[in-house]
Coordinates of C-alpha atoms in Angstrom, one line a residue:
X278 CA 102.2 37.1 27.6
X279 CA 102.6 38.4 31.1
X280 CA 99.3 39.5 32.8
X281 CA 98.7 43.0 33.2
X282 CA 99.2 44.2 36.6
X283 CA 96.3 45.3 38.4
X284 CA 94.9 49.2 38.4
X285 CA 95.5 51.0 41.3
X286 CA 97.6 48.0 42.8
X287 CA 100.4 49.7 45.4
X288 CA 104.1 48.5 44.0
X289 CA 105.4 45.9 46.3
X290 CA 108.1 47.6 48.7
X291 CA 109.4 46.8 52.0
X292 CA 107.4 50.2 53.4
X293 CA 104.0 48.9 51.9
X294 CA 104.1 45.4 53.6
X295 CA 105.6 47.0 56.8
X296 CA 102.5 49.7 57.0
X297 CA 100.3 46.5 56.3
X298 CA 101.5 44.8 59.1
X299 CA 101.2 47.6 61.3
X300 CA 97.7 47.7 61.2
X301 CA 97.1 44.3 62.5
X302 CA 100.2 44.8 65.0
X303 CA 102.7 42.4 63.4
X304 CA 106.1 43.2 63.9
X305 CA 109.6 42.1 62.1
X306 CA 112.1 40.4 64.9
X307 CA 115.3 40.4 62.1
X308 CA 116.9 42.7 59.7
X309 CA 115.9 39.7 56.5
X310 CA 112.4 39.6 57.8
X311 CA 111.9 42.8 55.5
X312 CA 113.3 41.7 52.6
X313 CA 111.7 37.9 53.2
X314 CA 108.1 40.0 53.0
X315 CA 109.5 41.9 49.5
X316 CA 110.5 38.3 48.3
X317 CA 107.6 36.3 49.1
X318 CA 104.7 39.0 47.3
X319 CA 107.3 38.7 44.2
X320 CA 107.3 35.0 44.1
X321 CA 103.8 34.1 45.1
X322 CA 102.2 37.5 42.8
X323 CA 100.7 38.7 46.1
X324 CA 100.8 42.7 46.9
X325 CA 101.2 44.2 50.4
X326 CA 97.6 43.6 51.4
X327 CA 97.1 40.1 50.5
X328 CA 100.1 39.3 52.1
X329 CA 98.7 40.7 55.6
X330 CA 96.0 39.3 55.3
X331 CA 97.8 35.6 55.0
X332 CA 99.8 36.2 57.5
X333 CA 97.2 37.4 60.4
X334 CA 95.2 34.1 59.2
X335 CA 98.2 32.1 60.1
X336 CA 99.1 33.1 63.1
X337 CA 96.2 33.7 64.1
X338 CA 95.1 30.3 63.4
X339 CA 99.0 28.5 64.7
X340 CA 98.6 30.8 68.2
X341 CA 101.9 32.0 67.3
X342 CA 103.5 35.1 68.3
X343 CA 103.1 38.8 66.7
X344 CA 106.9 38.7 66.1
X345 CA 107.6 37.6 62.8
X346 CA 110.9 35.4 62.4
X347 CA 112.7 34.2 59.6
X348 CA 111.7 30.8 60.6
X349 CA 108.2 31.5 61.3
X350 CA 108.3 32.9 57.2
X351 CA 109.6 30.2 56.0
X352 CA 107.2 28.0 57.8
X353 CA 104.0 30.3 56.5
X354 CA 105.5 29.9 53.1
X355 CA 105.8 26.0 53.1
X356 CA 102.4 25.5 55.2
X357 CA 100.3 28.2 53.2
X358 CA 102.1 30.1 50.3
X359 CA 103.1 26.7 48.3
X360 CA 100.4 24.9 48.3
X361 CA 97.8 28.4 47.9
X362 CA 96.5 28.3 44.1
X363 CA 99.7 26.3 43.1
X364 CA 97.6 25.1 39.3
X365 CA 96.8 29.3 38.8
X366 CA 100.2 29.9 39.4
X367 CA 102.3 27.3 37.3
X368 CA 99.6 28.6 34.3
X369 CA 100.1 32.1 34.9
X370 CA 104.3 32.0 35.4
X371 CA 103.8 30.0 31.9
X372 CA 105.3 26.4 33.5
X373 CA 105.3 23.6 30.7
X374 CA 103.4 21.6 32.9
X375 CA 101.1 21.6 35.8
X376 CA 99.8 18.5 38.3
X377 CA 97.1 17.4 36.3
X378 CA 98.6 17.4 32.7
X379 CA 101.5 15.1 34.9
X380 CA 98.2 12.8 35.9
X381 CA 97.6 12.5 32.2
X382 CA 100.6 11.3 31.4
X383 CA 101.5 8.9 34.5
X384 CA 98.1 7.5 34.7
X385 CA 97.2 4.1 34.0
X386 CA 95.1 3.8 30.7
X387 CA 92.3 1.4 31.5
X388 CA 92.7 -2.0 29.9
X389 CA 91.5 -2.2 26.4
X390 CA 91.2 1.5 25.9
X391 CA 93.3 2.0 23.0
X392 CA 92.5 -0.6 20.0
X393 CA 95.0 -1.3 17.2
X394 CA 93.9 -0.1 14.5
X395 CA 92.1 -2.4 11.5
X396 CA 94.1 -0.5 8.6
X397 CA 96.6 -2.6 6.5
X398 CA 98.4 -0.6 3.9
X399 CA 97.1 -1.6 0.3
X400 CA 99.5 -4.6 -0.4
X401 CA 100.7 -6.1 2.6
X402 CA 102.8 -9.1 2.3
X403 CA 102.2 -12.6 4.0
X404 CA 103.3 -13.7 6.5
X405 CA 106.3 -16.5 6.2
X406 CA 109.4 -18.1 8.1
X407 CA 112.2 -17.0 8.9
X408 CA 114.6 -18.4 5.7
X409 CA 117.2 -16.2 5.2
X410 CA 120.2 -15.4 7.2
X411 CA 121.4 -11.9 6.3
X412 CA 120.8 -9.2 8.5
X413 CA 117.8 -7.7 6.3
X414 CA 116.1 -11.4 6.4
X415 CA 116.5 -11.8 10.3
X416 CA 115.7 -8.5 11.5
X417 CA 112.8 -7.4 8.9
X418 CA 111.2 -10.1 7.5
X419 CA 107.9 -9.6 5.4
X420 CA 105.7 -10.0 8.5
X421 CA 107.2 -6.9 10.0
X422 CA 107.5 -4.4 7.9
X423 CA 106.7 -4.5 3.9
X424 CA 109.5 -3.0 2.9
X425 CA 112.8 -3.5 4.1
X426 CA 115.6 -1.6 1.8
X427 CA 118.2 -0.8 3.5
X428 CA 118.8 2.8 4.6
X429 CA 120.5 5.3 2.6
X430 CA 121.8 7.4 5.7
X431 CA 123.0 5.0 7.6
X432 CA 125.5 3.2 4.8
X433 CA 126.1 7.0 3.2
X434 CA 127.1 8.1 6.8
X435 CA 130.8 9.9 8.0
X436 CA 133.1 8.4 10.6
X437 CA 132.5 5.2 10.6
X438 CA 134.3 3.3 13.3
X439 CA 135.6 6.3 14.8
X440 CA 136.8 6.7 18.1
X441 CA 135.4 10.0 19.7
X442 CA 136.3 9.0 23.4
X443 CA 138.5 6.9 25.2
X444 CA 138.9 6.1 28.9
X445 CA 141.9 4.7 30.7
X446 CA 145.5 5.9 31.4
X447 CA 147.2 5.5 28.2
X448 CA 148.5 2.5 26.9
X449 CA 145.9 0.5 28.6
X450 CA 146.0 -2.8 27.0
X451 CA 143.4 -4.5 25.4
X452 CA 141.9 -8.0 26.2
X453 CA 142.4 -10.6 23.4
X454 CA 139.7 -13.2 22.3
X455 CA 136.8 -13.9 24.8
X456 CA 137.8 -16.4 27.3
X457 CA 141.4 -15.4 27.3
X458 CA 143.3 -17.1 30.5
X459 CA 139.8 -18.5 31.2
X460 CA 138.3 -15.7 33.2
X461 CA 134.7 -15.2 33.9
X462 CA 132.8 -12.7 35.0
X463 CA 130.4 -12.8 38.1
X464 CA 127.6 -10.9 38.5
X465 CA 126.4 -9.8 41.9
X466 CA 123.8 -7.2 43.7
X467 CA 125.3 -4.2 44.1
X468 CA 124.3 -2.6 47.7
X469 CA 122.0 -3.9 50.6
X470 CA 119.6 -6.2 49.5
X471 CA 116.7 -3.8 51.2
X472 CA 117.7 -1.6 48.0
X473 CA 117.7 -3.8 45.4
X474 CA 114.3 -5.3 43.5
X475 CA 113.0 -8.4 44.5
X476 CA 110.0 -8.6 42.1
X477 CA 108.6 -7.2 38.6
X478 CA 108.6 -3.2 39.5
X479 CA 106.2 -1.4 36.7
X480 CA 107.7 2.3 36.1
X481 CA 106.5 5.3 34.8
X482 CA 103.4 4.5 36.9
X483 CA 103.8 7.1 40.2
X484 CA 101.4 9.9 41.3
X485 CA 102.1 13.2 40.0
X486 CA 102.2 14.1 43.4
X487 CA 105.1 11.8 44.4
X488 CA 107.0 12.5 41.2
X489 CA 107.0 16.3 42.1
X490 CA 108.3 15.4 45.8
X491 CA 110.8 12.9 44.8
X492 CA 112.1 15.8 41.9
X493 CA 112.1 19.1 44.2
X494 CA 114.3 16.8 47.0
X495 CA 116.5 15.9 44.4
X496 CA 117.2 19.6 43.4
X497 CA 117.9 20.5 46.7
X498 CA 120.1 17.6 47.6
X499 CA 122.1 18.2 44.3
X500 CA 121.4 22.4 45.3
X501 CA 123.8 21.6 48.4
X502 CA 126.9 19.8 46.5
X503 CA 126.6 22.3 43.9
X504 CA 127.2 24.9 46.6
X505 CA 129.7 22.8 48.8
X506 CA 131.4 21.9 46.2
X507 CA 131.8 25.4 43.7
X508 CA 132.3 27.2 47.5
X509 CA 128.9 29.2 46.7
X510 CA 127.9 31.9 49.3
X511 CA 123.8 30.8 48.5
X512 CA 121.2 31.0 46.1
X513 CA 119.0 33.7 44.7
X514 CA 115.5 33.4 43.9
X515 CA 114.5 33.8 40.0
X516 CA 111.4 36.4 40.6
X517 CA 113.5 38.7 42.3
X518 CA 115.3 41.3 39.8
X519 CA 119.0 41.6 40.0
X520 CA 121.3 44.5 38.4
X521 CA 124.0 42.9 39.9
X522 CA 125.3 39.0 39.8
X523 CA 123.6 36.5 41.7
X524 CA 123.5 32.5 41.5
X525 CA 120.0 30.6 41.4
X526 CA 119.7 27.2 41.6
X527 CA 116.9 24.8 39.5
X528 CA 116.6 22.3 36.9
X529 CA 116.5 22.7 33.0
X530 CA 112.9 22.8 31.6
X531 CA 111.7 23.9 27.5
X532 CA 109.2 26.3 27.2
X533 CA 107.6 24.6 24.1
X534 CA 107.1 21.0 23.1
X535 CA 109.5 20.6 20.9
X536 CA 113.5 20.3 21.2
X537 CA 115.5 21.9 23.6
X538 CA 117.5 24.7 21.9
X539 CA 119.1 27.9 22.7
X540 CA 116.1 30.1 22.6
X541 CA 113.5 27.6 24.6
X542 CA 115.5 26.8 27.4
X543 CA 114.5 28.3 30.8
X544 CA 115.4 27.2 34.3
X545 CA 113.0 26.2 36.9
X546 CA 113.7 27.7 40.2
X547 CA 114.2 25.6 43.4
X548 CA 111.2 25.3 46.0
X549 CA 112.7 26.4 48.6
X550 CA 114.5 29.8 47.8
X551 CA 112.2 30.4 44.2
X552 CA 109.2 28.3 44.7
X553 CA 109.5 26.5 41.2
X554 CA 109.4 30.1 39.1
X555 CA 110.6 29.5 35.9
X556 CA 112.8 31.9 34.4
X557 CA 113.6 32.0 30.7
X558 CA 117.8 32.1 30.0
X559 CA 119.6 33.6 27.7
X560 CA 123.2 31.8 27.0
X561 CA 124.6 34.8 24.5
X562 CA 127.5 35.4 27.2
X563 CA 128.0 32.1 27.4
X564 CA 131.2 30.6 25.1
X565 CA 130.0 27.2 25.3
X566 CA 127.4 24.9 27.3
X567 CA 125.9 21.9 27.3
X568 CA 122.4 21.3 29.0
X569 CA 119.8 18.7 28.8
X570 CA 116.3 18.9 30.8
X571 CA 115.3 18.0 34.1
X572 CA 119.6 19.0 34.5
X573 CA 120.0 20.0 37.8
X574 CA 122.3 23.5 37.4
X575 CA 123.3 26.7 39.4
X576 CA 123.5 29.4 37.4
X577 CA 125.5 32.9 37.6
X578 CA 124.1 36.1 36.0
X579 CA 122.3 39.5 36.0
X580 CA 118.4 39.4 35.9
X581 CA 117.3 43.3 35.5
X582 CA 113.7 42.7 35.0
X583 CA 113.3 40.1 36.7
X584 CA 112.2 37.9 33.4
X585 CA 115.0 36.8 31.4
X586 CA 118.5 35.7 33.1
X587 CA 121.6 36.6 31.1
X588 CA 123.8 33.6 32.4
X589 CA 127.6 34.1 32.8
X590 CA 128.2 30.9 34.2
X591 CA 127.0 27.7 34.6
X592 CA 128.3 25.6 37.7
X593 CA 127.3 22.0 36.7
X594 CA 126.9 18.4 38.3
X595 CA 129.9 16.9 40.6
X596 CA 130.6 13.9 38.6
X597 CA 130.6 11.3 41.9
X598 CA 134.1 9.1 42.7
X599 CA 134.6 6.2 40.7
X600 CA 134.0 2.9 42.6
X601 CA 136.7 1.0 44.3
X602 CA 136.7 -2.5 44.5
X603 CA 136.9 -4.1 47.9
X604 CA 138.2 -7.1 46.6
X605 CA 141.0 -7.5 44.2
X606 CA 139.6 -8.3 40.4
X607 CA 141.6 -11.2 39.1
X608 CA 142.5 -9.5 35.8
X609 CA 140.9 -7.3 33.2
X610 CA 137.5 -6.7 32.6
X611 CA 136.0 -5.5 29.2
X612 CA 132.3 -4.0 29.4
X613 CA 130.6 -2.7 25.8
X614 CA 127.3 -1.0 26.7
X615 CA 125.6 0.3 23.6
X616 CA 122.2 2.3 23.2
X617 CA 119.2 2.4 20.8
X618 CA 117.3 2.7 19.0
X619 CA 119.1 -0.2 16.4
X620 CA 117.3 0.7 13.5
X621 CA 118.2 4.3 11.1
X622 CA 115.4 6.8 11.2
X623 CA 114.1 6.0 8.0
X624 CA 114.2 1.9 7.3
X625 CA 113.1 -0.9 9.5
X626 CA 116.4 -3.0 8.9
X627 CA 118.7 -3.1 11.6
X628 CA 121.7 -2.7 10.4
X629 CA 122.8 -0.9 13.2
X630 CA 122.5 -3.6 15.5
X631 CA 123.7 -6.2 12.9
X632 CA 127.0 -4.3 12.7
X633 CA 127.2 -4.3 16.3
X634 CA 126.8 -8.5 16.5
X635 CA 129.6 -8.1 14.1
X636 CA 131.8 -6.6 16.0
X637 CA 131.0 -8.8 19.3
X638 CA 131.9 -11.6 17.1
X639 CA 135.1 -10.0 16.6
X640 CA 136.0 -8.9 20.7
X641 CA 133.7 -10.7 22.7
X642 CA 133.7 -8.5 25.9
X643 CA 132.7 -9.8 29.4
X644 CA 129.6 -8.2 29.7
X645 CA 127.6 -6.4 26.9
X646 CA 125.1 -4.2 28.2
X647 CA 121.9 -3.1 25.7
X648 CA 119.7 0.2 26.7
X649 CA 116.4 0.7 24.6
X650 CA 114.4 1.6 22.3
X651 CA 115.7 -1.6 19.7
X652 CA 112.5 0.2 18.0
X653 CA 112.3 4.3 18.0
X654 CA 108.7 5.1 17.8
X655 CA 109.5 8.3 15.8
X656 CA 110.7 5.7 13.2
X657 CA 109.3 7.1 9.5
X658 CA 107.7 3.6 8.5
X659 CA 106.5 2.9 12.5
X660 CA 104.6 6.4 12.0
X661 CA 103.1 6.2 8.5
X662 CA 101.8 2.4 9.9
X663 CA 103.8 0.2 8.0
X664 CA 104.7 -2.2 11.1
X665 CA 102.2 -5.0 10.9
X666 CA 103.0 -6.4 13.8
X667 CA 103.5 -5.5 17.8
X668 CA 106.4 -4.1 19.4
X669 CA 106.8 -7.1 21.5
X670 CA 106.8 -9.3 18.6
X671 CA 110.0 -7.3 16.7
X672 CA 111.6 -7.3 20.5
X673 CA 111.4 -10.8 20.7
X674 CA 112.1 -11.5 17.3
X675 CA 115.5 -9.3 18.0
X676 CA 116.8 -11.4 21.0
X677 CA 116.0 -15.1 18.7
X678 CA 118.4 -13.2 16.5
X679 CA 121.3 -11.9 19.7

């Protein structure tokens, strides 16, 4: 729920701030500086007075001028305004998260902290060798899981085999058997070696801090080929209400902690232009769309209230120019890259990634590329505690078997 607004707080107009700035003899050198004023008591929830009273502190303080510039603004705004009560506003404006629920979740657990549990369930079987060599007896033996029947969706499941995609001008022949005409495949850094990883590199281990830099650069670098390359005029920022169609700029977020669907999806404004103000969507008007968060979009709509954008179009990512090779490849290359996780929601057998060694065995390609999890942690036997043994253990175990 919104917070109520303030009793006998003066509605935020371009006359209010202007008055306020009289009195401390501020003046506006620009015919934006007016509406800058109007935008920036919107997105920072300041009225007429606090906003005075910011700026005489900060140019008082910087010796600057009584003329206020566009430039000037947008340096108050960057120097004062974003980083003034930045944890009261992302909880008020209802953000999903806030700097220190991003340090819980980046943080380092301290070694030892979380213990394995002692439970067992009630008949757990022994431990033995590996004996079999079907894909139930390689890839969930008895010391992994106690049960291993195979998975009803998966072997009950449509379109098997199926070809939903296909890329390459048509005809494209295919390779034959692996090591046709005796052709290998070299692998080699790609870029300068300053770029690349010389050593172990542990991820998901950054400040929060960092993490919201590195995010609100990427926004506006991909902020500038959106516009370059959709011939956009600029962007709008998502406090400010709009009867008539404007474009903002930001990246997908969920208001809840669940899936991402039509009703949960709002759009995170841009630092520069909305100061990260989310603003829930609503995609009626749209015919079709596809969005995923953190999905850096600019967005085309009405916003009458200033809370809820009716989108009417959604200009998305530039896909980026497919690499040319500067040397000539000496014939065909076939890459396979498949992704996890390799077991069905509901069984511990792989079958999933057996079929796929089946079909490898079949078309060897050149390279074969494998993306995690092999193990989902939302796995029905992984949650009810049925895996007696670590994750490591059933990765290792996978790549015996590969």
């Amino acid at each position: 729920m919104e917070p109520e607004p303030e009793r006998g707080r003066e509605p935020v107009t371009a006359e209010a701030v202007l008055r306020e700035l009289r009195l401390f003899e501020l003046r506006c050198q620009g015919e934006d500086v007016p509406d800058k004023l109007v935008e920036l008591c919107l997105t920072h929830g300041l009225g007429p007075v606090a906003l005075a009273n910011e700026l005489l502190a900060f140019v008082t303080s910087k010796d600057l001028d009584l003329q206020l510039t566009p430039e000037g603004l947008h340096a108050f705004e960057h120097e004062v305004l974003s980083r003034r009560g930045r944890r009261g506003r992302d909880e008020r404006r209802g953000l999903p998260y806030d700097i220190h629920s991003l340090q819980e979740l980046y943080l380092r657990p301290p070694r030892g902290s979380q213990k394995r549990s002692n439970s067992t369930p009630e008949t757990p079987r022994p431990k033995r060798a590996l004996t079999s060599r079907s894909p139930y007896g390689l890839f969930s033996p008895g010391s992994f899981s106690p049960s291993v029947t195979p998975s009803q969706k998966y072997s009950s499941r449509g379109g098997r085999g199926e070809v939903v995609a296909t890329f390459g001008p048509p005809g494209w022949p295919r390779r034959g058997p692996a090591g046709a005409g005796g052709l290998g495949c070299p692998v080699r850094l790609f870029g300068s070696p300053e770029r690349s990883l010389s050593k172990p590199y542990r991820t998901m281990f950054h400040r929060a801090l960092d993490l919201r830099e590195a995010l609100a650069a990427r926004v506006e670098e991909l902020g500038e080929v959106l516009r370059r390359h959709h011939g956009l005029q600029g962007f709008s920022s998502t406090s400010l209400p709009a009867q008539e169609s404007v474009t903002v700029l930001g990246h997908i977020g969920c208001d809840g902690n669940g899936r991402l669907n039509a009703s949960s999806v709002l759009l995170l404004g841009d630092r520069d232009t909305s100061g990260g103000a989310p603003l829930p969507l609503d995609l009626s008007e749209l015919s079709e769309y596809s969005l995923f968060p953190g999905q850096v979009v600019a967005l085309e709509g009405t916003n009458p209230t200033g809370r809820r954008m009716v989108v009417t179009k959604v200009y998305e990512g530039v896909p980026l120019p497919f690499h040319t090779p500067t040397e000539p490849m000496a014939g065909e290359r076939q890459v396979l890259v498949a992704c996890g996780p390799f077991t069905p929601s509901d069984s511990l057998a792989f079958e999933p990634l057996s079929d796929l060694l089946d079909l490898l065995g079949r078309d060897p390609p050149d390279l074969c590329v494998l993306f995690g999890p092999f193990l989902d942690s939302k796995n029905e036997q992984v949650e009810s505690c049925q895996l007696l043994s670590p994750f490591s253990d059933v990765f290792r175990l996978c790549l015996r078997t590969i």
